[in-house]
Amino acid sequence: MTRFAIAAVLSICIVFTAAAQPTADAVAQRAIDVLAGPAWNDARYFAFTFNVERDGKNVASYAQRWDRFTGDYRVSGRNREGEDVAVVMNINTKEGKAWKNGQAVADPKDLLTFGYRRFINDTYWLLMGFKSFDPGVTRQYAGEKTDAAGNVYDVVRFSFSNVGPTPGDVYWMWVNRKTGLVDQWHMKLEGSKPEDEPSVVLFHDYKRFGGLQISTSREIQGKGQFIKLDDIVVAKTVPPGTFD
């Protein structure tokens, strides 16, 4: 009888322990609720500048505009050859126009590819915490983690199926259990070696734009590199002429 009683108690404990473990979807949804709540549904127009800062120097800068509802998108900056380029396209159809050093490009295929890659990369950096439920994203609860400062996190692992140009990437989103904010993002990129440790990205300087909380400075730990997100605008409407 004693053995049966102990077994029954252990069974109840196991049930309650299992029930208490968060699910990936619940953690991801809580992050969206904290970062934006209902404001996410109304966030149509995004403007921002994606800056790469390395060892204190700005090494790349891309000004961008995006209509989340229609897919219209605009990006401008310098390519790897140091030429001024601009692309206006629709990220759903992948059609559009391009300019190089102020001159229209007759065959914009390569620059449209450039523009689409910038869109995929840069808007994900801007809005990673909001994109957990995008089509093709698989979510898995990766457990509870504690950092050196004693902060407790629920970690969600993301993998991808036919999403973007590098579907082999794997990401881990660290959601602060106390605040609900995304404080860290660990990433292992497609093509990395199995023994390579994921890169760690720390989120700093949260500010509110159009009802959304966005980290405006992301530190790639141990690399002397930051992603700075400047000139951010989030609005319900698109300014006239944005994509002319």
PDB file of C-alpha atoms in Angstrom:
ATOM      1  CA  MET A   1       0.000   0.000   0.000  1.00  0.00           C
ATOM      2  CA  THR A   2       2.842   2.361   0.851  1.00  0.00           C
ATOM      3  CA  ARG A   3       4.502   1.740  -2.508  1.00  0.00           C
ATOM      4  CA  PHE A   4       1.217   2.426  -4.324  1.00  0.00           C
ATOM      5  CA  ALA A   5       0.717   5.652  -2.371  1.00  0.00           C
ATOM      6  CA  ILE A   6       4.225   6.887  -3.188  1.00  0.00           C
ATOM      7  CA  ALA A   7       3.734   5.998  -6.857  1.00  0.00           C
ATOM      8  CA  ALA A   8       0.473   7.927  -6.946  1.00  0.00           C
ATOM      9  CA  VAL A   9       2.091  11.021  -5.431  1.00  0.00           C
ATOM     10  CA  LEU A  10       4.988  10.835  -7.902  1.00  0.00           C
ATOM     11  CA  SER A  11       2.551  10.537 -10.797  1.00  0.00           C
ATOM     12  CA  ILE A  12       0.708  13.666  -9.672  1.00  0.00           C
ATOM     13  CA  CYS A  13       4.001  15.558  -9.338  1.00  0.00           C
ATOM     14  CA  ILE A  14       5.046  14.527 -12.837  1.00  0.00           C
ATOM     15  CA  VAL A  15       1.723  15.686 -14.274  1.00  0.00           C
ATOM     16  CA  PHE A  16       1.980  19.076 -12.575  1.00  0.00           C
ATOM     17  CA  THR A  17       5.632  19.489 -13.601  1.00  0.00           C
ATOM     18  CA  ALA A  18       4.795  18.736 -17.228  1.00  0.00           C
ATOM     19  CA  ALA A  19       1.858  21.112 -17.165  1.00  0.00           C
ATOM     20  CA  ALA A  20       4.013  23.893 -15.723  1.00  0.00           C
ATOM     21  CA  GLN A  21       6.582  23.762 -18.549  1.00  0.00           C
ATOM     22  CA  PRO A  22       5.928  26.571 -21.028  1.00  0.00           C
ATOM     23  CA  THR A  23       5.268  25.772 -24.661  1.00  0.00           C
ATOM     24  CA  ALA A  24       7.208  27.363 -27.504  1.00  0.00           C
ATOM     25  CA  ASP A  25       4.056  28.987 -28.849  1.00  0.00           C
ATOM     26  CA  ALA A  26       3.094  30.407 -25.461  1.00  0.00           C
ATOM     27  CA  VAL A  27       6.549  31.944 -24.930  1.00  0.00           C
ATOM     28  CA  ALA A  28       6.668  33.372 -28.463  1.00  0.00           C
ATOM     29  CA  GLN A  29       3.177  34.816 -28.150  1.00  0.00           C
ATOM     30  CA  ARG A  30       3.962  36.390 -24.795  1.00  0.00           C
ATOM     31  CA  ALA A  31       6.963  38.146 -26.358  1.00  0.00           C
ATOM     32  CA  ILE A  32       4.752  39.590 -29.109  1.00  0.00           C
ATOM     33  CA  ASP A  33       2.137  40.668 -26.542  1.00  0.00           C
ATOM     34  CA  VAL A  34       4.775  42.459 -24.462  1.00  0.00           C
ATOM     35  CA  LEU A  35       6.605  44.002 -27.414  1.00  0.00           C
ATOM     36  CA  ALA A  36       3.481  45.264 -29.166  1.00  0.00           C
ATOM     37  CA  GLY A  37       0.161  43.700 -28.246  1.00  0.00           C
ATOM     38  CA  PRO A  38      -2.656  44.859 -30.563  1.00  0.00           C
ATOM     39  CA  ALA A  39      -0.378  47.545 -32.043  1.00  0.00           C
ATOM     40  CA  TRP A  40       1.323  44.855 -34.148  1.00  0.00           C
ATOM     41  CA  ASN A  41      -1.844  44.314 -36.187  1.00  0.00           C
ATOM     42  CA  ASP A  42      -1.966  48.020 -37.140  1.00  0.00           C
ATOM     43  CA  ALA A  43       1.768  48.409 -37.835  1.00  0.00           C
ATOM     44  CA  ARG A  44       1.780  48.824 -41.600  1.00  0.00           C
ATOM     45  CA  TYR A  45       4.610  51.204 -42.500  1.00  0.00           C
ATOM     46  CA  PHE A  46       8.192  50.745 -41.335  1.00  0.00           C
ATOM     47  CA  ALA A  47      11.107  53.080 -41.974  1.00  0.00           C
ATOM     48  CA  PHE A  48      14.576  52.527 -40.533  1.00  0.00           C
ATOM     49  CA  THR A  49      18.288  52.697 -41.249  1.00  0.00           C
ATOM     50  CA  PHE A  50      20.316  49.536 -40.751  1.00  0.00           C
ATOM     51  CA  ASN A  51      23.854  50.410 -39.656  1.00  0.00           C
ATOM     52  CA  VAL A  52      26.754  48.042 -39.111  1.00  0.00           C
ATOM     53  CA  GLU A  53      29.311  49.356 -36.619  1.00  0.00           C
ATOM     54  CA  ARG A  54      32.626  47.537 -36.254  1.00  0.00           C
ATOM     55  CA  ASP A  55      35.299  48.561 -33.750  1.00  0.00           C
ATOM     56  CA  GLY A  56      33.539  51.908 -33.330  1.00  0.00           C
ATOM     57  CA  LYS A  57      33.344  52.674 -37.065  1.00  0.00           C
ATOM     58  CA  ASN A  58      30.260  52.637 -39.262  1.00  0.00           C
ATOM     59  CA  VAL A  59      31.083  50.219 -42.103  1.00  0.00           C
ATOM     60  CA  ALA A  60      27.661  49.885 -43.769  1.00  0.00           C
ATOM     61  CA  SER A  61      24.384  51.816 -43.819  1.00  0.00           C
ATOM     62  CA  TYR A  62      21.094  51.072 -45.601  1.00  0.00           C
ATOM     63  CA  ALA A  63      18.009  53.290 -45.425  1.00  0.00           C
ATOM     64  CA  GLN A  64      14.796  51.311 -45.862  1.00  0.00           C
ATOM     65  CA  ARG A  65      11.029  51.693 -46.222  1.00  0.00           C
ATOM     66  CA  TRP A  66       8.508  48.853 -46.145  1.00  0.00           C
ATOM     67  CA  ASP A  67       4.747  48.525 -46.496  1.00  0.00           C
ATOM     68  CA  ARG A  68       4.011  45.349 -44.537  1.00  0.00           C
ATOM     69  CA  PHE A  69       0.541  45.034 -46.032  1.00  0.00           C
ATOM     70  CA  THR A  70       1.413  45.316 -49.735  1.00  0.00           C
ATOM     71  CA  GLY A  71       5.048  44.186 -49.760  1.00  0.00           C
ATOM     72  CA  ASP A  72       6.325  47.398 -51.352  1.00  0.00           C
ATOM     73  CA  TYR A  73       9.906  48.032 -50.311  1.00  0.00           C
ATOM     74  CA  ARG A  74      12.681  50.551 -50.863  1.00  0.00           C
ATOM     75  CA  VAL A  75      16.365  50.352 -49.906  1.00  0.00           C
ATOM     76  CA  SER A  76      19.339  52.574 -50.635  1.00  0.00           C
ATOM     77  CA  GLY A  77      23.012  52.528 -49.670  1.00  0.00           C
ATOM     78  CA  ARG A  78      26.389  51.497 -51.003  1.00  0.00           C
ATOM     79  CA  ASN A  79      27.152  48.078 -52.409  1.00  0.00           C
ATOM     80  CA  ARG A  80      30.412  46.179 -51.870  1.00  0.00           C
ATOM     81  CA  GLU A  81      31.961  47.994 -54.814  1.00  0.00           C
ATOM     82  CA  GLY A  82      31.300  51.350 -53.152  1.00  0.00           C
ATOM     83  CA  GLU A  83      28.596  52.365 -55.642  1.00  0.00           C
ATOM     84  CA  ASP A  84      25.441  54.189 -54.548  1.00  0.00           C
ATOM     85  CA  VAL A  85      22.487  51.936 -55.276  1.00  0.00           C
ATOM     86  CA  ALA A  86      18.743  52.211 -54.784  1.00  0.00           C
ATOM     87  CA  VAL A  87      16.055  49.581 -55.268  1.00  0.00           C
ATOM     88  CA  VAL A  88      12.280  49.952 -55.289  1.00  0.00           C
ATOM     89  CA  MET A  89      10.519  46.604 -55.497  1.00  0.00           C
ATOM     90  CA  ASN A  90       7.756  44.405 -54.191  1.00  0.00           C
ATOM     91  CA  ILE A  91       9.120  41.639 -52.004  1.00  0.00           C
ATOM     92  CA  ASN A  92       6.180  39.344 -52.846  1.00  0.00           C
ATOM     93  CA  THR A  93       6.545  39.517 -56.627  1.00  0.00           C
ATOM     94  CA  LYS A  94      10.306  40.311 -56.528  1.00  0.00           C
ATOM     95  CA  GLU A  95       9.719  42.799 -59.349  1.00  0.00           C
ATOM     96  CA  GLY A  96      10.841  46.421 -59.374  1.00  0.00           C
ATOM     97  CA  LYS A  97      13.386  48.978 -60.537  1.00  0.00           C
ATOM     98  CA  ALA A  98      16.924  49.892 -59.550  1.00  0.00           C
ATOM     99  CA  TRP A  99      19.418  52.732 -59.839  1.00  0.00           C
ATOM    100  CA  LYS A 100      23.198  52.810 -59.638  1.00  0.00           C
ATOM    101  CA  ASN A 101      25.000  56.089 -58.985  1.00  0.00           C
ATOM    102  CA  GLY A 102      21.770  57.904 -59.815  1.00  0.00           C
ATOM    103  CA  GLN A 103      21.247  56.193 -63.179  1.00  0.00           C
ATOM    104  CA  ALA A 104      18.411  53.771 -63.914  1.00  0.00           C
ATOM    105  CA  VAL A 105      19.625  50.212 -64.494  1.00  0.00           C
ATOM    106  CA  ALA A 106      18.266  48.611 -67.671  1.00  0.00           C
ATOM    107  CA  ASP A 107      18.482  45.063 -66.307  1.00  0.00           C
ATOM    108  CA  PRO A 108      17.969  45.279 -62.532  1.00  0.00           C
ATOM    109  CA  LYS A 109      18.006  41.528 -61.863  1.00  0.00           C
ATOM    110  CA  ASP A 110      21.168  41.540 -59.732  1.00  0.00           C
ATOM    111  CA  LEU A 111      20.135  44.630 -57.794  1.00  0.00           C
ATOM    112  CA  LEU A 112      16.657  43.184 -57.181  1.00  0.00           C
ATOM    113  CA  THR A 113      18.377  40.135 -55.688  1.00  0.00           C
ATOM    114  CA  PHE A 114      20.508  42.505 -53.609  1.00  0.00           C
ATOM    115  CA  GLY A 115      17.371  44.345 -52.457  1.00  0.00           C
ATOM    116  CA  TYR A 116      15.533  41.164 -51.531  1.00  0.00           C
ATOM    117  CA  ARG A 117      18.491  39.891 -49.497  1.00  0.00           C
ATOM    118  CA  ARG A 118      18.703  43.209 -47.674  1.00  0.00           C
ATOM    119  CA  PHE A 119      14.990  42.986 -46.914  1.00  0.00           C
ATOM    120  CA  ILE A 120      15.220  39.443 -45.543  1.00  0.00           C
ATOM    121  CA  ASN A 121      18.256  40.196 -43.396  1.00  0.00           C
ATOM    122  CA  ASP A 122      17.545  43.715 -42.186  1.00  0.00           C
ATOM    123  CA  THR A 123      13.834  43.479 -41.391  1.00  0.00           C
ATOM    124  CA  TYR A 124      14.510  40.261 -39.478  1.00  0.00           C
ATOM    125  CA  TRP A 125      17.076  42.093 -37.360  1.00  0.00           C
ATOM    126  CA  LEU A 126      14.510  44.847 -36.819  1.00  0.00           C
ATOM    127  CA  LEU A 127      11.546  42.606 -36.006  1.00  0.00           C
ATOM    128  CA  MET A 128      12.876  39.219 -34.936  1.00  0.00           C
ATOM    129  CA  GLY A 129      10.697  39.136 -31.832  1.00  0.00           C
ATOM    130  CA  PHE A 130       7.552  39.576 -33.938  1.00  0.00           C
ATOM    131  CA  LYS A 131       8.252  36.916 -36.587  1.00  0.00           C
ATOM    132  CA  SER A 132       7.889  33.712 -34.604  1.00  0.00           C
ATOM    133  CA  PHE A 133       4.699  32.696 -36.397  1.00  0.00           C
ATOM    134  CA  ASP A 134       5.741  33.500 -39.967  1.00  0.00           C
ATOM    135  CA  PRO A 135       4.988  30.760 -42.517  1.00  0.00           C
ATOM    136  CA  GLY A 136       7.696  28.090 -42.616  1.00  0.00           C
ATOM    137  CA  VAL A 137       8.949  28.726 -39.062  1.00  0.00           C
ATOM    138  CA  THR A 138       9.123  25.745 -36.696  1.00  0.00           C
ATOM    139  CA  ARG A 139       9.182  26.525 -32.977  1.00  0.00           C
ATOM    140  CA  GLN A 140      10.526  24.291 -30.220  1.00  0.00           C
ATOM    141  CA  TYR A 141      10.797  25.022 -26.508  1.00  0.00           C
ATOM    142  CA  ALA A 142      14.519  24.746 -25.684  1.00  0.00           C
ATOM    143  CA  GLY A 143      14.275  24.985 -21.924  1.00  0.00           C
ATOM    144  CA  GLU A 144      14.985  27.403 -19.119  1.00  0.00           C
ATOM    145  CA  LYS A 145      18.295  29.286 -19.012  1.00  0.00           C
ATOM    146  CA  THR A 146      19.877  31.611 -16.458  1.00  0.00           C
ATOM    147  CA  ASP A 147      22.497  34.215 -17.336  1.00  0.00           C
ATOM    148  CA  ALA A 148      25.443  35.408 -15.245  1.00  0.00           C
ATOM    149  CA  ALA A 149      23.315  38.167 -13.711  1.00  0.00           C
ATOM    150  CA  GLY A 150      20.692  35.689 -12.513  1.00  0.00           C
ATOM    151  CA  ASN A 151      18.042  36.558 -15.104  1.00  0.00           C
ATOM    152  CA  VAL A 152      15.839  33.596 -16.004  1.00  0.00           C
ATOM    153  CA  TYR A 153      14.870  33.002 -19.635  1.00  0.00           C
ATOM    154  CA  ASP A 154      12.534  30.782 -21.589  1.00  0.00           C
ATOM    155  CA  VAL A 155      14.321  29.816 -24.804  1.00  0.00           C
ATOM    156  CA  VAL A 156      12.590  29.062 -28.105  1.00  0.00           C
ATOM    157  CA  ARG A 157      14.484  27.375 -30.935  1.00  0.00           C
ATOM    158  CA  PHE A 158      13.565  28.393 -34.499  1.00  0.00           C
ATOM    159  CA  SER A 159      14.251  26.350 -37.623  1.00  0.00           C
ATOM    160  CA  PHE A 160      12.999  27.094 -41.117  1.00  0.00           C
ATOM    161  CA  SER A 161      11.491  25.353 -44.121  1.00  0.00           C
ATOM    162  CA  ASN A 162      11.820  27.046 -47.521  1.00  0.00           C
ATOM    163  CA  VAL A 163      12.145  30.467 -45.888  1.00  0.00           C
ATOM    164  CA  GLY A 164      14.558  33.059 -47.283  1.00  0.00           C
ATOM    165  CA  PRO A 165      17.904  32.459 -48.967  1.00  0.00           C
ATOM    166  CA  THR A 166      19.441  30.563 -45.987  1.00  0.00           C
ATOM    167  CA  PRO A 167      16.784  28.164 -44.643  1.00  0.00           C
ATOM    168  CA  GLY A 168      19.481  26.170 -42.816  1.00  0.00           C
ATOM    169  CA  ASP A 169      19.916  28.897 -40.190  1.00  0.00           C
ATOM    170  CA  VAL A 170      18.929  28.026 -36.624  1.00  0.00           C
ATOM    171  CA  TYR A 171      18.049  30.682 -34.040  1.00  0.00           C
ATOM    172  CA  TRP A 172      17.363  30.661 -30.319  1.00  0.00           C
ATOM    173  CA  MET A 173      15.235  33.471 -28.877  1.00  0.00           C
ATOM    174  CA  TRP A 174      15.816  34.199 -25.173  1.00  0.00           C
ATOM    175  CA  VAL A 175      12.704  35.702 -23.584  1.00  0.00           C
ATOM    176  CA  ASN A 176      13.164  37.240 -20.152  1.00  0.00           C
ATOM    177  CA  ARG A 177      10.696  35.433 -17.906  1.00  0.00           C
ATOM    178  CA  LYS A 178      10.217  38.492 -15.694  1.00  0.00           C
ATOM    179  CA  THR A 179       9.784  41.205 -18.352  1.00  0.00           C
ATOM    180  CA  GLY A 180       8.703  39.262 -21.426  1.00  0.00           C
ATOM    181  CA  LEU A 181      11.290  41.130 -23.517  1.00  0.00           C
ATOM    182  CA  VAL A 182      13.687  39.452 -25.932  1.00  0.00           C
ATOM    183  CA  ASP A 183      17.096  40.061 -24.333  1.00  0.00           C
ATOM    184  CA  GLN A 184      19.225  37.723 -26.416  1.00  0.00           C
ATOM    185  CA  TRP A 185      19.253  35.996 -29.784  1.00  0.00           C
ATOM    186  CA  HIS A 186      21.650  33.129 -30.475  1.00  0.00           C
ATOM    187  CA  MET A 187      22.213  32.140 -34.102  1.00  0.00           C
ATOM    188  CA  LYS A 188      23.953  29.331 -35.943  1.00  0.00           C
ATOM    189  CA  LEU A 189      24.059  30.180 -39.622  1.00  0.00           C
ATOM    190  CA  GLU A 190      23.775  27.848 -42.566  1.00  0.00           C
ATOM    191  CA  GLY A 191      27.196  26.607 -43.604  1.00  0.00           C
ATOM    192  CA  SER A 192      28.750  26.838 -40.145  1.00  0.00           C
ATOM    193  CA  LYS A 193      30.666  23.839 -38.832  1.00  0.00           C
ATOM    194  CA  PRO A 194      28.921  21.418 -36.455  1.00  0.00           C
ATOM    195  CA  GLU A 195      31.448  22.240 -33.731  1.00  0.00           C
ATOM    196  CA  ASP A 196      30.957  26.013 -34.063  1.00  0.00           C
ATOM    197  CA  GLU A 197      29.222  27.681 -31.157  1.00  0.00           C
ATOM    198  CA  PRO A 198      26.225  29.899 -31.980  1.00  0.00           C
ATOM    199  CA  SER A 199      26.870  33.635 -32.163  1.00  0.00           C
ATOM    200  CA  VAL A 200      25.287  35.562 -29.295  1.00  0.00           C
ATOM    201  CA  VAL A 201      23.424  38.813 -29.944  1.00  0.00           C
ATOM    202  CA  LEU A 202      22.516  41.013 -26.965  1.00  0.00           C
ATOM    203  CA  PHE A 203      19.580  43.417 -27.251  1.00  0.00           C
ATOM    204  CA  HIS A 204      20.069  46.945 -25.858  1.00  0.00           C
ATOM    205  CA  ASP A 205      18.234  50.288 -25.760  1.00  0.00           C
ATOM    206  CA  TYR A 206      14.595  49.352 -26.156  1.00  0.00           C
ATOM    207  CA  LYS A 207      12.433  52.263 -27.312  1.00  0.00           C
ATOM    208  CA  ARG A 208       8.804  52.525 -28.367  1.00  0.00           C
ATOM    209  CA  PHE A 209       7.759  53.355 -31.943  1.00  0.00           C
ATOM    210  CA  GLY A 210       4.118  53.382 -32.990  1.00  0.00           C
ATOM    211  CA  GLY A 211       3.223  51.164 -30.044  1.00  0.00           C
ATOM    212  CA  LEU A 212       6.039  48.678 -30.698  1.00  0.00           C
ATOM    213  CA  GLN A 213       9.032  48.182 -28.404  1.00  0.00           C
ATOM    214  CA  ILE A 214      12.171  47.744 -30.510  1.00  0.00           C
ATOM    215  CA  SER A 215      15.765  47.272 -29.392  1.00  0.00           C
ATOM    216  CA  THR A 216      17.729  49.934 -31.266  1.00  0.00           C
ATOM    217  CA  SER A 217      21.197  48.500 -30.590  1.00  0.00           C
ATOM    218  CA  ARG A 218      22.249  44.862 -30.974  1.00  0.00           C
ATOM    219  CA  GLU A 219      25.648  43.731 -29.772  1.00  0.00           C
ATOM    220  CA  ILE A 220      27.296  40.723 -31.392  1.00  0.00           C
ATOM    221  CA  GLN A 221      29.083  39.457 -28.324  1.00  0.00           C
ATOM    222  CA  GLY A 222      32.850  39.140 -28.532  1.00  0.00           C
ATOM    223  CA  LYS A 223      33.069  40.515 -32.086  1.00  0.00           C
ATOM    224  CA  GLY A 224      33.396  44.257 -31.456  1.00  0.00           C
ATOM    225  CA  GLN A 225      30.372  44.694 -33.710  1.00  0.00           C
ATOM    226  CA  PHE A 226      26.973  46.331 -33.279  1.00  0.00           C
ATOM    227  CA  ILE A 227      23.875  46.553 -35.421  1.00  0.00           C
ATOM    228  CA  LYS A 228      22.379  50.009 -34.867  1.00  0.00           C
ATOM    229  CA  LEU A 229      18.783  50.565 -35.969  1.00  0.00           C
ATOM    230  CA  ASP A 230      18.242  54.294 -36.454  1.00  0.00           C
ATOM    231  CA  ASP A 231      15.602  56.647 -37.893  1.00  0.00           C
ATOM    232  CA  ILE A 232      12.846  54.201 -36.947  1.00  0.00           C
ATOM    233  CA  VAL A 233       9.253  55.048 -37.851  1.00  0.00           C
ATOM    234  CA  VAL A 234       6.287  52.712 -37.356  1.00  0.00           C
ATOM    235  CA  ALA A 235       2.914  53.953 -38.599  1.00  0.00           C
ATOM    236  CA  LYS A 236      -0.566  52.833 -39.601  1.00  0.00           C
ATOM    237  CA  THR A 237      -0.366  54.639 -42.953  1.00  0.00           C
ATOM    238  CA  VAL A 238       2.206  54.985 -45.723  1.00  0.00           C
ATOM    239  CA  PRO A 239       3.431  58.511 -46.558  1.00  0.00           C
ATOM    240  CA  PRO A 240       2.494  59.513 -50.122  1.00  0.00           C
ATOM    241  CA  GLY A 241       5.241  59.030 -52.686  1.00  0.00           C
ATOM    242  CA  THR A 242       7.305  56.664 -50.545  1.00  0.00           C
ATOM    243  CA  PHE A 243       7.720  54.125 -53.325  1.00  0.00           C
ATOM    244  CA  ASP A 244       7.602  56.419 -56.363  1.00  0.00           C
TER     245      ASP A 244
END
